[in-house]
Amino acid sequence: MRSLQQKTRIVILGGGAGGLELAALLAGRKDLHVTLVDMVSSHLWKPRLHEFAAGTVSSSLSEISFYILGQLRGFHFEQGEVIGIDTQDRLVRLDAIRGPSKNNEQGEVLAGERTLPYDYCVVALGGVTPDFNTPGVAENAIRLDGQPDAEYFRQHFIAEMIRARATGVPADVVIIGSGATGTELAAHLRHSERAFAHDDKPEQKLLNITVLEAAPEIMPGAEESLRRELVQRLALLDIKVVTDARISEMQSDEIKTATGEKWPFDIAVWAAGLVGNPVLKTLGDFECDGSGRIKVDAFLRSTISDRVFVIGDSASFVPAGAEKPLPPTAQAASQQAHYLADSLIRHLNGKLVEPFRYKHKGRLVSLAQAGVVGTIGRARKRDLLIQGQFAIAAYDALQRQHQWRVLGPVRGSVAIAADLMSPTHGPPLKLHGG
Ligand SMILES: Cc1cc2nc3c(=O)[nH]c(=O)nc-3n(C[C@H](O)[C@H](O)[C@H](O)COP(=O)(O)OP(=O)(O)OC[C@H]3O[C@@H](n4cnc5c(N)ncnc54)[C@H](O)[C@@H]3O)c2cc1C
């Protein structure tokens, strides 16, 4: 058996859609020592974050402990916040971990600042929703960037539903941004609303939902057929969509647009755009694009060190012949994780490594009880609009694939089967806190 010194040390920063899949794919190999770093202790699959927020999450498997996964799959998990990468000495710097704060005082230091040596490092720290310096957004809107945001939203949503039921005055939820996050959240909130209805007043309206979009059309960049279908389905769900609504300012209870319109709200969600995790700019001397994502070459290597790779939302990868980087999706993160798992091993074995090629498999939007709608196909021209049971199965497939890769073939299959047989399958409501 090889000692630790003889193994190649792979340190993966971020256990999200890309990083965790990569760790699971590389783990257990005798020639590698794989360490996964994340600042939180459990993995939540981000594409279903809005369902956590709305309380409609349909999978009991959406949250998994990194510690347990590490033990099951054979990688080491190190909890901590990444604050730097020293590409000369090949060290990753982690901040100190503190315990819970009491009486507004900082919690005690549980583990001090640490460094982790690496032979190869993979940055997979994701991205965040930018406020585009719009006044008042940071203070007054919720942005769904992580589990704490989803939890915070859910607590507020439950409180507003209780108030609406007691007073008979519907709560106003305004969502800024009509991309997948905004439209999916809107539909799932409409689904959640029914769970709060009085038995004797099942049709009582508890919720007004408005989606504001700065562009002249819903879901900019999506295929025309998909946009048309979305408009119809959101109208059926009584979700108001307002386009050409550029937000100029946000106050604690009101949004103002550049044209002077005002939208009062009880809860506002800012779901417009995505940029690289702000920490990327401070990690080292990495070259970032205008969205704060680290530029990578055709092999997903950073431009300043061929021992530091970047994948997922953190990576600015421009496919050959394209003008813009790939958009930030779990689909891209997962394909990059797969590519890297294979290409790293080939590289270590002295074999030829091909450049990364992205295959676009389509775009799917889940609208809770209004079904799933989307397009599939690799090339734009051949995109095909799908809906119904096939679309639902295709939407679930992305997460099922992720579960399968993360848990491995045996546990993955058992977990998926258990999930499908669960009495809560389909989609139930998770409206409790914690
Ligand atoms: C509501 C919503 C719905 C979406 N729906 C879809 C969809 O249907 N299909 C699709 O393809 N994509 C979807 N996406 C996009 C998709 O979730 C992301 O593109 C994908 O998760 C990116 O993967 P990643 O591995 O790059 O980063 P992430 O999955 O964001 O993971 C980043 C990880 O890094 C950790 N981290 C961050 N900073 C630090 C730090 N300083 N130190 C240590 N750890 C840190 C985080 O805790 C996290 O675990 C959706 C996104 C959202 C928000």
GROMACS .gro file of C-alpha atoms and ligand atoms in nm:
model
  487
    1MET     CA    1   0.000   0.000   0.000
    2ARG     CA    2   0.124   0.349  -0.085
    3SER     CA    3   0.205   0.587   0.198
    4LEU     CA    4   0.053   0.932   0.201
    5GLN     CA    5   0.385   1.076   0.078
    6GLN     CA    6   0.373   0.858  -0.234
    7LYS     CA    7   0.023   0.962  -0.329
    8THR     CA    8  -0.065   1.257  -0.550
    9ARG     CA    9  -0.250   1.513  -0.337
   10ILE     CA   10  -0.562   1.652  -0.505
   11VAL     CA   11  -0.734   1.930  -0.312
   12ILE     CA   12  -1.082   2.025  -0.436
   13LEU     CA   13  -1.220   2.357  -0.313
   14GLY     CA   14  -1.601   2.361  -0.292
   15GLY     CA   15  -1.835   2.061  -0.264
   16GLY     CA   16  -2.114   2.180  -0.493
   17ALA     CA   17  -2.250   2.041  -0.818
   18GLY     CA   18  -1.901   2.019  -0.973
   19GLY     CA   19  -1.661   1.976  -0.679
   20LEU     CA   20  -1.847   1.698  -0.501
   21GLU     CA   21  -1.891   1.494  -0.818
   22LEU     CA   22  -1.520   1.527  -0.890
   23ALA     CA   23  -1.426   1.421  -0.534
   24ALA     CA   24  -1.654   1.117  -0.557
   25LEU     CA   25  -1.518   1.022  -0.899
   26LEU     CA   26  -1.151   1.043  -0.789
   27ALA     CA   27  -1.196   0.901  -0.438
   28GLY     CA   28  -1.084   0.554  -0.348
   29ARG     CA   29  -0.796   0.540  -0.600
   30LYS     CA   30  -0.478   0.398  -0.447
   31ASP     CA   31  -0.251   0.653  -0.617
   32LEU     CA   32  -0.443   0.961  -0.502
   33HIS     CA   33  -0.516   1.137  -0.174
   34VAL     CA   34  -0.829   1.340  -0.237
   35THR     CA   35  -0.932   1.621  -0.001
   36LEU     CA   36  -1.259   1.805  -0.042
   37VAL     CA   37  -1.291   2.145   0.131
   38ASP     CA   38  -1.616   2.326   0.198
   39MET     CA   39  -1.712   2.593   0.448
   40VAL     CA   40  -2.034   2.411   0.536
   41SER     CA   41  -2.070   2.055   0.661
   42SER     CA   42  -2.333   1.926   0.420
   43HIS     CA   43  -2.399   1.930   0.048
   44LEU     CA   44  -2.716   2.076  -0.090
   45TRP     CA   45  -2.775   2.044  -0.463
   46LYS     CA   46  -2.816   2.405  -0.571
   47PRO     CA   47  -3.055   2.358  -0.864
   48ARG     CA   48  -3.325   2.270  -0.609
   49LEU     CA   49  -3.251   2.560  -0.374
   50HIS     CA   50  -3.568   2.744  -0.476
   51GLU     CA   51  -3.768   2.434  -0.381
   52PHE     CA   52  -3.609   2.441  -0.035
   53ALA     CA   53  -3.707   2.806  -0.014
   54ALA     CA   54  -4.065   2.739  -0.123
   55GLY     CA   55  -4.093   2.429   0.092
   56THR     CA   56  -4.169   2.202  -0.204
   57VAL     CA   57  -3.843   2.008  -0.213
   58SER     CA   58  -3.930   1.659  -0.332
   59SER     CA   59  -3.621   1.466  -0.235
   60SER     CA   60  -3.519   1.356   0.110
   61LEU     CA   61  -3.172   1.317  -0.039
   62SER     CA   62  -3.116   1.680  -0.126
   63GLU     CA   63  -2.888   1.737   0.172
   64ILE     CA   64  -2.600   1.501   0.248
   65SER     CA   65  -2.324   1.527   0.513
   66PHE     CA   66  -1.978   1.575   0.358
   67TYR     CA   67  -1.823   1.391   0.655
   68ILE     CA   68  -2.035   1.082   0.593
   69LEU     CA   69  -1.990   1.098   0.217
   70GLY     CA   70  -1.614   1.125   0.259
   71GLN     CA   71  -1.617   0.811   0.472
   72LEU     CA   72  -1.842   0.624   0.229
   73ARG     CA   73  -1.658   0.718  -0.090
   74GLY     CA   74  -1.299   0.741   0.039
   75PHE     CA   75  -1.207   1.108   0.032
   76HIS     CA   76  -1.096   1.330   0.319
   77PHE     CA   77  -1.331   1.615   0.407
   78GLU     CA   78  -1.185   1.933   0.555
   79GLN     CA   79  -1.434   2.193   0.673
   80GLY     CA   80  -1.322   2.555   0.641
   81GLU     CA   81  -1.349   2.873   0.443
   82VAL     CA   82  -1.092   2.904   0.164
   83ILE     CA   83  -0.914   3.240   0.186
   84GLY     CA   84  -0.610   3.199  -0.036
   85ILE     CA   85  -0.405   2.984  -0.272
   86ASP     CA   86  -0.026   3.009  -0.279
   87THR     CA   87   0.058   2.881  -0.626
   88GLN     CA   88   0.437   2.902  -0.563
   89ASP     CA   89   0.447   2.682  -0.251
   90ARG     CA   90   0.129   2.496  -0.355
   91LEU     CA   91  -0.071   2.564  -0.040
   92VAL     CA   92  -0.438   2.637   0.017
   93ARG     CA   93  -0.515   2.868   0.309
   94LEU     CA   94  -0.823   2.811   0.524
   95ASP     CA   95  -0.966   3.058   0.772
   96ALA     CA   96  -1.016   2.972   1.140
   97ILE     CA   97  -1.344   2.800   1.231
   98ARG     CA   98  -1.545   2.953   1.511
   99GLY     CA   99  -1.822   2.807   1.725
  100PRO     CA  100  -2.170   2.963   1.746
  101SER     CA  101  -2.166   3.326   1.866
  102LYS     CA  102  -2.326   3.405   2.203
  103ASN     CA  103  -2.459   3.743   2.316
  104ASN     CA  104  -2.338   3.904   1.993
  105GLU     CA  105  -1.980   3.804   2.072
  106GLN     CA  106  -1.768   3.608   1.830
  107GLY     CA  107  -1.773   3.236   1.896
  108GLU     CA  108  -1.463   3.065   2.030
  109VAL     CA  109  -1.201   2.949   1.780
  110LEU     CA  110  -1.253   2.575   1.727
  111ALA     CA  111  -0.975   2.535   1.471
  112GLY     CA  112  -0.716   2.799   1.382
  113GLU     CA  113  -0.608   2.913   1.035
  114ARG     CA  114  -0.465   2.619   0.844
  115THR     CA  115  -0.282   2.542   0.521
  116LEU     CA  116  -0.331   2.237   0.302
  117PRO     CA  117  -0.051   2.130   0.066
  118TYR     CA  118  -0.148   2.013  -0.282
  119ASP     CA  119  -0.001   1.868  -0.596
  120TYR     CA  120  -0.309   1.966  -0.794
  121CYS     CA  121  -0.583   2.200  -0.680
  122VAL     CA  122  -0.932   2.235  -0.828
  123VAL     CA  123  -1.130   2.552  -0.760
  124ALA     CA  124  -1.507   2.484  -0.759
  125LEU     CA  125  -1.632   2.762  -0.530
  126GLY     CA  126  -1.942   2.851  -0.733
  127GLY     CA  127  -2.093   3.193  -0.792
  128VAL     CA  128  -2.327   3.450  -0.639
  129THR     CA  129  -2.614   3.673  -0.751
  130PRO     CA  130  -2.489   4.030  -0.811
  131ASP     CA  131  -2.692   4.337  -0.714
  132PHE     CA  132  -2.541   4.544  -0.999
  133ASN     CA  133  -2.487   4.820  -0.737
  134THR     CA  134  -2.861   4.885  -0.728
  135PRO     CA  135  -2.933   5.090  -0.414
  136GLY     CA  136  -3.118   4.904  -0.140
  137VAL     CA  137  -3.093   4.553  -0.287
  138ALA     CA  138  -2.830   4.425  -0.043
  139GLU     CA  139  -3.037   4.540   0.257
  140ASN     CA  140  -3.390   4.458   0.142
  141ALA     CA  141  -3.388   4.165  -0.099
  142ILE     CA  142  -3.319   3.798  -0.045
  143ARG     CA  143  -3.075   3.636  -0.287
  144LEU     CA  144  -3.083   3.258  -0.316
  145ASP     CA  145  -2.711   3.183  -0.313
  146GLY     CA  146  -2.697   2.913  -0.050
  147GLN     CA  147  -2.886   2.709   0.204
  148PRO     CA  148  -2.899   2.985   0.472
  149ASP     CA  149  -3.072   3.213   0.218
  150ALA     CA  150  -3.328   2.947   0.132
  151GLU     CA  151  -3.390   2.886   0.504
  152TYR     CA  152  -3.424   3.259   0.574
  153PHE     CA  153  -3.669   3.295   0.285
  154ARG     CA  154  -3.878   2.999   0.404
  155GLN     CA  155  -3.913   3.139   0.756
  156HIS     CA  156  -4.032   3.473   0.616
  157PHE     CA  157  -4.264   3.305   0.370
  158ILE     CA  158  -4.429   3.096   0.642
  159ALA     CA  159  -4.474   3.409   0.858
  160GLU     CA  160  -4.634   3.597   0.568
  161MET     CA  161  -4.868   3.307   0.491
  162ILE     CA  162  -4.980   3.293   0.854
  163ARG     CA  163  -5.045   3.666   0.850
  164ALA     CA  164  -5.233   3.649   0.518
  165ARG     CA  165  -5.453   3.368   0.645
  166ALA     CA  166  -5.533   3.554   0.967
  167THR     CA  167  -5.604   3.893   0.805
  168GLY     CA  168  -5.740   3.785   0.467
  169VAL     CA  169  -5.494   4.023   0.298
  170PRO     CA  170  -5.270   3.838   0.047
  171ALA     CA  171  -4.895   3.871   0.088
  172ASP     CA  172  -4.700   4.035  -0.198
  173VAL     CA  173  -4.396   3.846  -0.318
  174VAL     CA  174  -4.196   4.022  -0.588
  175ILE     CA  175  -3.922   3.833  -0.771
  176ILE     CA  176  -3.670   4.030  -0.975
  177GLY     CA  177  -3.536   3.830  -1.270
  178SER     CA  178  -3.730   3.594  -1.497
  179GLY     CA  179  -3.458   3.332  -1.550
  180ALA     CA  180  -3.498   2.974  -1.435
  181THR     CA  181  -3.456   3.063  -1.065
  182GLY     CA  182  -3.717   3.341  -1.072
  183THR     CA  183  -3.982   3.157  -1.272
  184GLU     CA  184  -3.935   2.825  -1.093
  185LEU     CA  185  -3.951   2.990  -0.752
  186ALA     CA  186  -4.270   3.174  -0.849
  187ALA     CA  187  -4.441   2.852  -0.958
  188HIS     CA  188  -4.332   2.660  -0.648
  189LEU     CA  189  -4.458   2.937  -0.420
  190ARG     CA  190  -4.799   2.915  -0.585
  191HIS     CA  191  -4.794   2.543  -0.512
  192SER     CA  192  -4.698   2.603  -0.147
  193GLU     CA  193  -4.976   2.856  -0.099
  194ARG     CA  194  -5.242   2.585  -0.112
  195ALA     CA  195  -5.101   2.415   0.198
  196PHE     CA  196  -5.188   2.723   0.405
  197ALA     CA  197  -5.549   2.750   0.287
  198HIS     CA  198  -5.827   2.726   0.548
  199ASP     CA  199  -6.026   2.403   0.518
  200ASP     CA  200  -6.344   2.607   0.488
  201LYS     CA  201  -6.193   2.859   0.241
  202PRO     CA  202  -5.980   2.647   0.008
  203GLU     CA  203  -5.992   2.907  -0.270
  204GLN     CA  204  -5.890   3.205  -0.051
  205LYS     CA  205  -5.606   3.392  -0.217
  206LEU     CA  206  -5.309   3.427   0.018
  207LEU     CA  207  -5.040   3.531  -0.223
  208ASN     CA  208  -4.981   3.780  -0.504
  209ILE     CA  209  -4.673   3.689  -0.708
  210THR     CA  210  -4.506   3.931  -0.949
  211VAL     CA  211  -4.196   3.866  -1.159
  212LEU     CA  212  -4.013   4.179  -1.279
  213GLU     CA  213  -3.780   4.149  -1.578
  214ALA     CA  214  -3.551   4.428  -1.703
  215ALA     CA  215  -3.534   4.287  -2.060
  216PRO     CA  216  -3.818   4.325  -2.311
  217GLU     CA  217  -3.895   3.953  -2.288
  218ILE     CA  218  -3.919   3.680  -2.028
  219MET     CA  219  -3.614   3.454  -1.972
  220PRO     CA  220  -3.374   3.641  -2.203
  221GLY     CA  221  -3.160   3.410  -2.411
  222ALA     CA  222  -3.405   3.118  -2.399
  223GLU     CA  223  -3.559   2.969  -2.712
  224GLU     CA  224  -3.870   3.146  -2.846
  225SER     CA  225  -4.091   2.833  -2.817
  226LEU     CA  226  -3.991   2.787  -2.452
  227ARG     CA  227  -4.058   3.152  -2.368
  228ARG     CA  228  -4.407   3.136  -2.525
  229GLU     CA  229  -4.490   2.823  -2.327
  230LEU     CA  230  -4.362   2.979  -2.004
  231VAL     CA  231  -4.571   3.292  -2.048
  232GLN     CA  232  -4.886   3.079  -2.085
  233ARG     CA  233  -4.812   2.856  -1.790
  234LEU     CA  234  -4.723   3.139  -1.554
  235ALA     CA  235  -5.047   3.315  -1.653
  236LEU     CA  236  -5.239   2.996  -1.569
  237LEU     CA  237  -5.074   3.000  -1.226
  238ASP     CA  238  -5.187   3.362  -1.181
  239ILE     CA  239  -4.828   3.488  -1.174
  240LYS     CA  240  -4.789   3.838  -1.309
  241VAL     CA  241  -4.486   3.892  -1.535
  242VAL     CA  242  -4.378   4.249  -1.609
  243THR     CA  243  -4.105   4.302  -1.870
  244ASP     CA  244  -3.903   4.620  -1.940
  245ALA     CA  245  -3.896   4.675  -1.563
  246ARG     CA  246  -3.547   4.798  -1.480
  247ILE     CA  247  -3.509   4.842  -1.104
  248SER     CA  248  -3.353   5.170  -0.996
  249GLU     CA  249  -3.392   5.146  -0.619
  250MET     CA  250  -3.526   4.925  -0.346
  251GLN     CA  251  -3.662   5.027  -0.006
  252SER     CA  252  -3.775   4.810   0.282
  253ASP     CA  253  -4.127   4.767   0.143
  254GLU     CA  254  -4.118   4.901  -0.212
  255ILE     CA  255  -3.933   4.860  -0.540
  256LYS     CA  256  -3.893   5.150  -0.782
  257THR     CA  257  -3.830   5.109  -1.153
  258ALA     CA  258  -3.637   5.347  -1.378
  259THR     CA  259  -3.966   5.460  -1.534
  260GLY     CA  260  -4.110   5.555  -1.195
  261GLU     CA  261  -4.335   5.255  -1.132
  262LYS     CA  262  -4.360   5.130  -0.774
  263TRP     CA  263  -4.407   4.773  -0.658
  264PRO     CA  264  -4.485   4.721  -0.289
  265PHE     CA  265  -4.371   4.392  -0.139
  266ASP     CA  266  -4.371   4.185   0.176
  267ILE     CA  267  -4.088   3.969   0.046
  268ALA     CA  268  -3.856   4.055  -0.243
  269VAL     CA  269  -3.623   3.803  -0.406
  270TRP     CA  270  -3.341   3.925  -0.628
  271ALA     CA  271  -3.273   3.652  -0.883
  272ALA     CA  272  -3.106   3.845  -1.165
  273GLY     CA  273  -2.773   3.728  -1.303
  274LEU     CA  274  -2.477   3.539  -1.163
  275VAL     CA  275  -2.111   3.632  -1.113
  276GLY     CA  276  -1.813   3.444  -0.975
  277ASN     CA  277  -1.784   3.399  -0.598
  278PRO     CA  278  -1.624   3.728  -0.474
  279VAL     CA  279  -1.354   3.527  -0.295
  280LEU     CA  280  -1.208   3.427  -0.635
  281LYS     CA  281  -1.063   3.775  -0.682
  282THR     CA  282  -0.881   3.760  -0.350
  283LEU     CA  283  -0.751   3.401  -0.359
  284GLY     CA  284  -0.431   3.487  -0.547
  285ASP     CA  285  -0.329   3.648  -0.875
  286PHE     CA  286  -0.579   3.463  -1.089
  287GLU     CA  287  -0.694   3.627  -1.411
  288CYS     CA  288  -1.068   3.693  -1.388
  289ASP     CA  289  -1.322   3.792  -1.657
  290GLY     CA  290  -1.568   4.083  -1.629
  291SER     CA  291  -1.803   3.863  -1.423
  292GLY     CA  292  -1.535   3.778  -1.168
  293ARG     CA  293  -1.491   3.418  -1.290
  294ILE     CA  294  -1.138   3.275  -1.324
  295LYS     CA  295  -1.022   3.243  -1.685
  296VAL     CA  296  -0.924   2.891  -1.788
  297ASP     CA  297  -0.767   2.738  -2.098
  298ALA     CA  298  -0.902   2.452  -2.312
  299PHE     CA  299  -0.793   2.201  -2.043
  300LEU     CA  300  -0.964   2.397  -1.759
  301ARG     CA  301  -0.628   2.512  -1.620
  302SER     CA  302  -0.597   2.859  -1.472
  303THR     CA  303  -0.383   3.092  -1.680
  304ILE     CA  304  -0.129   3.144  -1.398
  305SER     CA  305  -0.068   2.786  -1.284
  306ASP     CA  306  -0.109   2.457  -1.468
  307ARG     CA  307  -0.154   2.287  -1.130
  308VAL     CA  308  -0.468   2.484  -1.049
  309PHE     CA  309  -0.784   2.388  -1.240
  310VAL     CA  310  -1.117   2.570  -1.219
  311ILE     CA  311  -1.462   2.423  -1.288
  312GLY     CA  312  -1.831   2.517  -1.264
  313ASP     CA  313  -1.961   2.866  -1.192
  314SER     CA  314  -1.611   2.979  -1.085
  315ALA     CA  315  -1.463   2.906  -1.429
  316SER     CA  316  -1.470   3.135  -1.729
  317PHE     CA  317  -1.440   2.881  -2.009
  318VAL     CA  318  -1.485   3.000  -2.368
  319PRO     CA  319  -1.555   2.707  -2.601
  320ALA     CA  320  -1.353   2.699  -2.927
  321GLY     CA  321  -1.514   2.931  -3.181
  322ALA     CA  322  -1.746   3.093  -2.923
  323GLU     CA  323  -1.733   3.457  -2.820
  324LYS     CA  324  -1.866   3.425  -2.467
  325PRO     CA  325  -1.788   3.193  -2.176
  326LEU     CA  326  -2.025   2.905  -2.099
  327PRO     CA  327  -2.321   3.015  -1.886
  328PRO     CA  328  -2.308   2.899  -1.524
  329THR     CA  329  -2.511   2.577  -1.499
  330ALA     CA  330  -2.496   2.250  -1.306
  331GLN     CA  331  -2.491   2.081  -1.645
  332ALA     CA  332  -2.158   2.250  -1.731
  333ALA     CA  333  -2.016   2.196  -1.378
  334SER     CA  334  -2.095   1.826  -1.393
  335GLN     CA  335  -1.947   1.778  -1.742
  336GLN     CA  336  -1.631   1.960  -1.633
  337ALA     CA  337  -1.602   1.740  -1.321
  338HIS     CA  338  -1.630   1.431  -1.537
  339TYR     CA  339  -1.379   1.558  -1.787
  340LEU     CA  340  -1.129   1.649  -1.514
  341ALA     CA  341  -1.165   1.315  -1.333
  342ASP     CA  342  -1.062   1.147  -1.655
  343SER     CA  343  -0.804   1.397  -1.783
  344LEU     CA  344  -0.619   1.426  -1.450
  345ILE     CA  345  -0.567   1.050  -1.437
  346ARG     CA  346  -0.455   1.046  -1.800
  347HIS     CA  347  -0.213   1.330  -1.730
  348LEU     CA  348  -0.070   1.154  -1.422
  349ASN     CA  349  -0.021   0.839  -1.630
  350GLY     CA  350   0.162   1.033  -1.902
  351LYS     CA  351  -0.119   0.985  -2.157
  352LEU     CA  352  -0.246   1.235  -2.413
  353VAL     CA  353  -0.516   1.468  -2.278
  354GLU     CA  354  -0.786   1.606  -2.508
  355PRO     CA  355  -0.930   1.954  -2.450
  356PHE     CA  356  -1.265   1.989  -2.274
  357ARG     CA  357  -1.571   1.992  -2.501
  358TYR     CA  358  -1.909   2.101  -2.369
  359LYS     CA  359  -2.223   1.927  -2.496
  360HIS     CA  360  -2.538   2.130  -2.448
  361LYS     CA  361  -2.817   1.890  -2.357
  362GLY     CA  362  -3.101   2.138  -2.327
  363ARG     CA  363  -3.280   2.361  -2.081
  364LEU     CA  364  -3.562   2.253  -1.850
  365VAL     CA  365  -3.782   2.462  -1.622
  366SER     CA  366  -3.990   2.305  -1.343
  367LEU     CA  367  -4.314   2.488  -1.265
  368ALA     CA  368  -4.445   2.266  -0.981
  369GLN     CA  369  -4.807   2.168  -1.056
  370ALA     CA  370  -4.783   2.340  -1.397
  371GLY     CA  371  -4.533   2.073  -1.502
  372VAL     CA  372  -4.189   2.085  -1.656
  373VAL     CA  373  -4.121   2.252  -1.986
  374GLY     CA  374  -3.801   2.289  -2.180
  375THR     CA  375  -3.593   2.224  -2.484
  376ILE     CA  376  -3.360   1.937  -2.554
  377GLY     CA  377  -3.103   1.905  -2.827
  378ARG     CA  378  -2.739   1.982  -2.875
  379ALA     CA  379  -2.762   2.240  -3.146
  380ARG     CA  380  -2.988   2.540  -3.126
  381LYS     CA  381  -3.144   2.462  -3.464
  382ARG     CA  382  -3.254   2.119  -3.353
  383ASP     CA  383  -3.384   2.222  -3.011
  384LEU     CA  384  -3.710   2.045  -2.939
  385LEU     CA  385  -3.975   2.174  -2.700
  386ILE     CA  386  -4.070   1.904  -2.450
  387GLN     CA  387  -4.333   1.891  -2.179
  388GLY     CA  388  -4.543   1.636  -1.986
  389GLN     CA  389  -4.411   1.321  -1.817
  390PHE     CA  390  -4.108   1.304  -2.044
  391ALA     CA  391  -4.001   1.653  -1.942
  392ILE     CA  392  -4.055   1.573  -1.572
  393ALA     CA  393  -3.842   1.260  -1.607
  394ALA     CA  394  -3.571   1.457  -1.791
  395TYR     CA  395  -3.571   1.729  -1.523
  396ASP     CA  396  -3.539   1.473  -1.243
  397ALA     CA  397  -3.266   1.293  -1.438
  398LEU     CA  398  -3.011   1.570  -1.377
  399GLN     CA  399  -3.041   1.527  -1.001
  400ARG     CA  400  -3.070   1.149  -1.018
  401GLN     CA  401  -2.746   1.141  -1.218
  402HIS     CA  402  -2.583   1.363  -0.956
  403GLN     CA  403  -2.704   1.136  -0.669
  404TRP     CA  404  -2.581   0.831  -0.853
  405ARG     CA  405  -2.236   0.978  -0.914
  406VAL     CA  406  -2.200   1.114  -0.561
  407LEU     CA  407  -2.327   0.803  -0.380
  408GLY     CA  408  -2.185   0.547  -0.624
  409PRO     CA  409  -2.377   0.289  -0.831
  410VAL     CA  410  -2.505   0.068  -0.547
  411ARG     CA  411  -2.600   0.326  -0.284
  412GLY     CA  412  -2.710   0.564  -0.558
  413SER     CA  413  -2.955   0.313  -0.706
  414VAL     CA  414  -3.092   0.217  -0.363
  415ALA     CA  415  -3.130   0.582  -0.263
  416ILE     CA  416  -3.309   0.670  -0.586
  417ALA     CA  417  -3.543   0.372  -0.556
  418ALA     CA  418  -3.618   0.460  -0.191
  419ASP     CA  419  -3.678   0.817  -0.293
  420LEU     CA  420  -3.923   0.718  -0.565
  421MET     CA  421  -4.112   0.487  -0.329
  422SER     CA  422  -4.121   0.742  -0.050
  423PRO     CA  423  -4.474   0.841   0.053
  424THR     CA  424  -4.358   1.201   0.027
  425HIS     CA  425  -4.261   1.169  -0.338
  426GLY     CA  426  -4.411   1.402  -0.570
  427PRO     CA  427  -4.379   1.685  -0.470
  428PRO     CA  428  -4.472   1.716  -0.103
  429LEU     CA  429  -4.431   2.030   0.105
  430LYS     CA  430  -4.156   2.095   0.354
  431LEU     CA  431  -4.284   2.391   0.542
  432HIS     CA  432  -4.126   2.340   0.881
  433GLY     CA  433  -3.811   2.528   0.972
  434GLY     CA  434  -3.469   2.384   1.052
  435LIG     C1  435  -3.234   2.826  -0.763
  435LIG     C2  436  -3.139   2.772  -0.866
  435LIG     C3  437  -3.184   2.683  -0.964
  435LIG     C4  438  -3.094   2.631  -1.060
  435LIG     N1  439  -3.141   2.541  -1.153
  435LIG     C5  440  -3.054   2.484  -1.241
  435LIG     C6  441  -3.098   2.385  -1.334
  435LIG     O1  442  -3.217   2.351  -1.340
  435LIG     N2  443  -3.006   2.329  -1.418
  435LIG     C7  444  -2.874   2.365  -1.416
  435LIG     O2  445  -2.794   2.310  -1.493
  435LIG     N3  446  -2.829   2.460  -1.328
  435LIG     C8  447  -2.915   2.519  -1.241
  435LIG     N4  448  -2.871   2.615  -1.151
  435LIG     C9  449  -2.728   2.654  -1.153
  435LIG    C10  450  -2.645   2.552  -1.075
  435LIG     O3  451  -2.697   2.531  -0.946
  435LIG    C11  452  -2.501   2.600  -1.065
  435LIG     O4  453  -2.455   2.632  -1.194
  435LIG    C12  454  -2.412   2.488  -1.005
  435LIG     O5  455  -2.453   2.457  -0.874
  435LIG    C13  456  -2.266   2.532  -1.006
  435LIG     O6  457  -2.190   2.432  -0.947
  435LIG     P1  458  -2.050   2.466  -0.877
  435LIG     O7  459  -1.993   2.335  -0.836
  435LIG     O8  460  -1.972   2.554  -0.965
  435LIG     O9  461  -2.087   2.555  -0.751
  435LIG     P2  462  -2.193   2.533  -0.635
  435LIG    O10  463  -2.284   2.420  -0.663
  435LIG    O11  464  -2.252   2.667  -0.609
  435LIG    O12  465  -2.101   2.492  -0.510
  435LIG    C14  466  -2.005   2.580  -0.454
  435LIG    C15  467  -1.961   2.522  -0.321
  435LIG    O13  468  -1.853   2.600  -0.273
  435LIG    C16  469  -1.869   2.623  -0.133
  435LIG     N5  470  -1.797   2.748  -0.102
  435LIG    C17  471  -1.823   2.873  -0.150
  435LIG     N6  472  -1.732   2.960  -0.104
  435LIG    C18  473  -1.647   2.890  -0.027
  435LIG    C19  474  -1.529   2.925   0.046
  435LIG     N7  475  -1.478   3.047   0.048
  435LIG     N8  476  -1.467   2.828   0.113
  435LIG    C20  477  -1.513   2.700   0.114
  435LIG     N9  478  -1.624   2.661   0.046
  435LIG    C21  479  -1.690   2.755  -0.024
  435LIG    C22  480  -2.019   2.631  -0.115
  435LIG    O14  481  -2.056   2.601   0.021
  435LIG    C23  482  -2.069   2.524  -0.213
  435LIG    O15  483  -2.081   2.397  -0.153
  435LIG    C24  484  -2.958   2.670  -1.057
  435LIG    C25  485  -2.913   2.761  -0.958
  435LIG    C26  486  -3.002   2.812  -0.863
  435LIG    C27  487  -2.953   2.908  -0.758
   0.00000   0.00000   0.00000
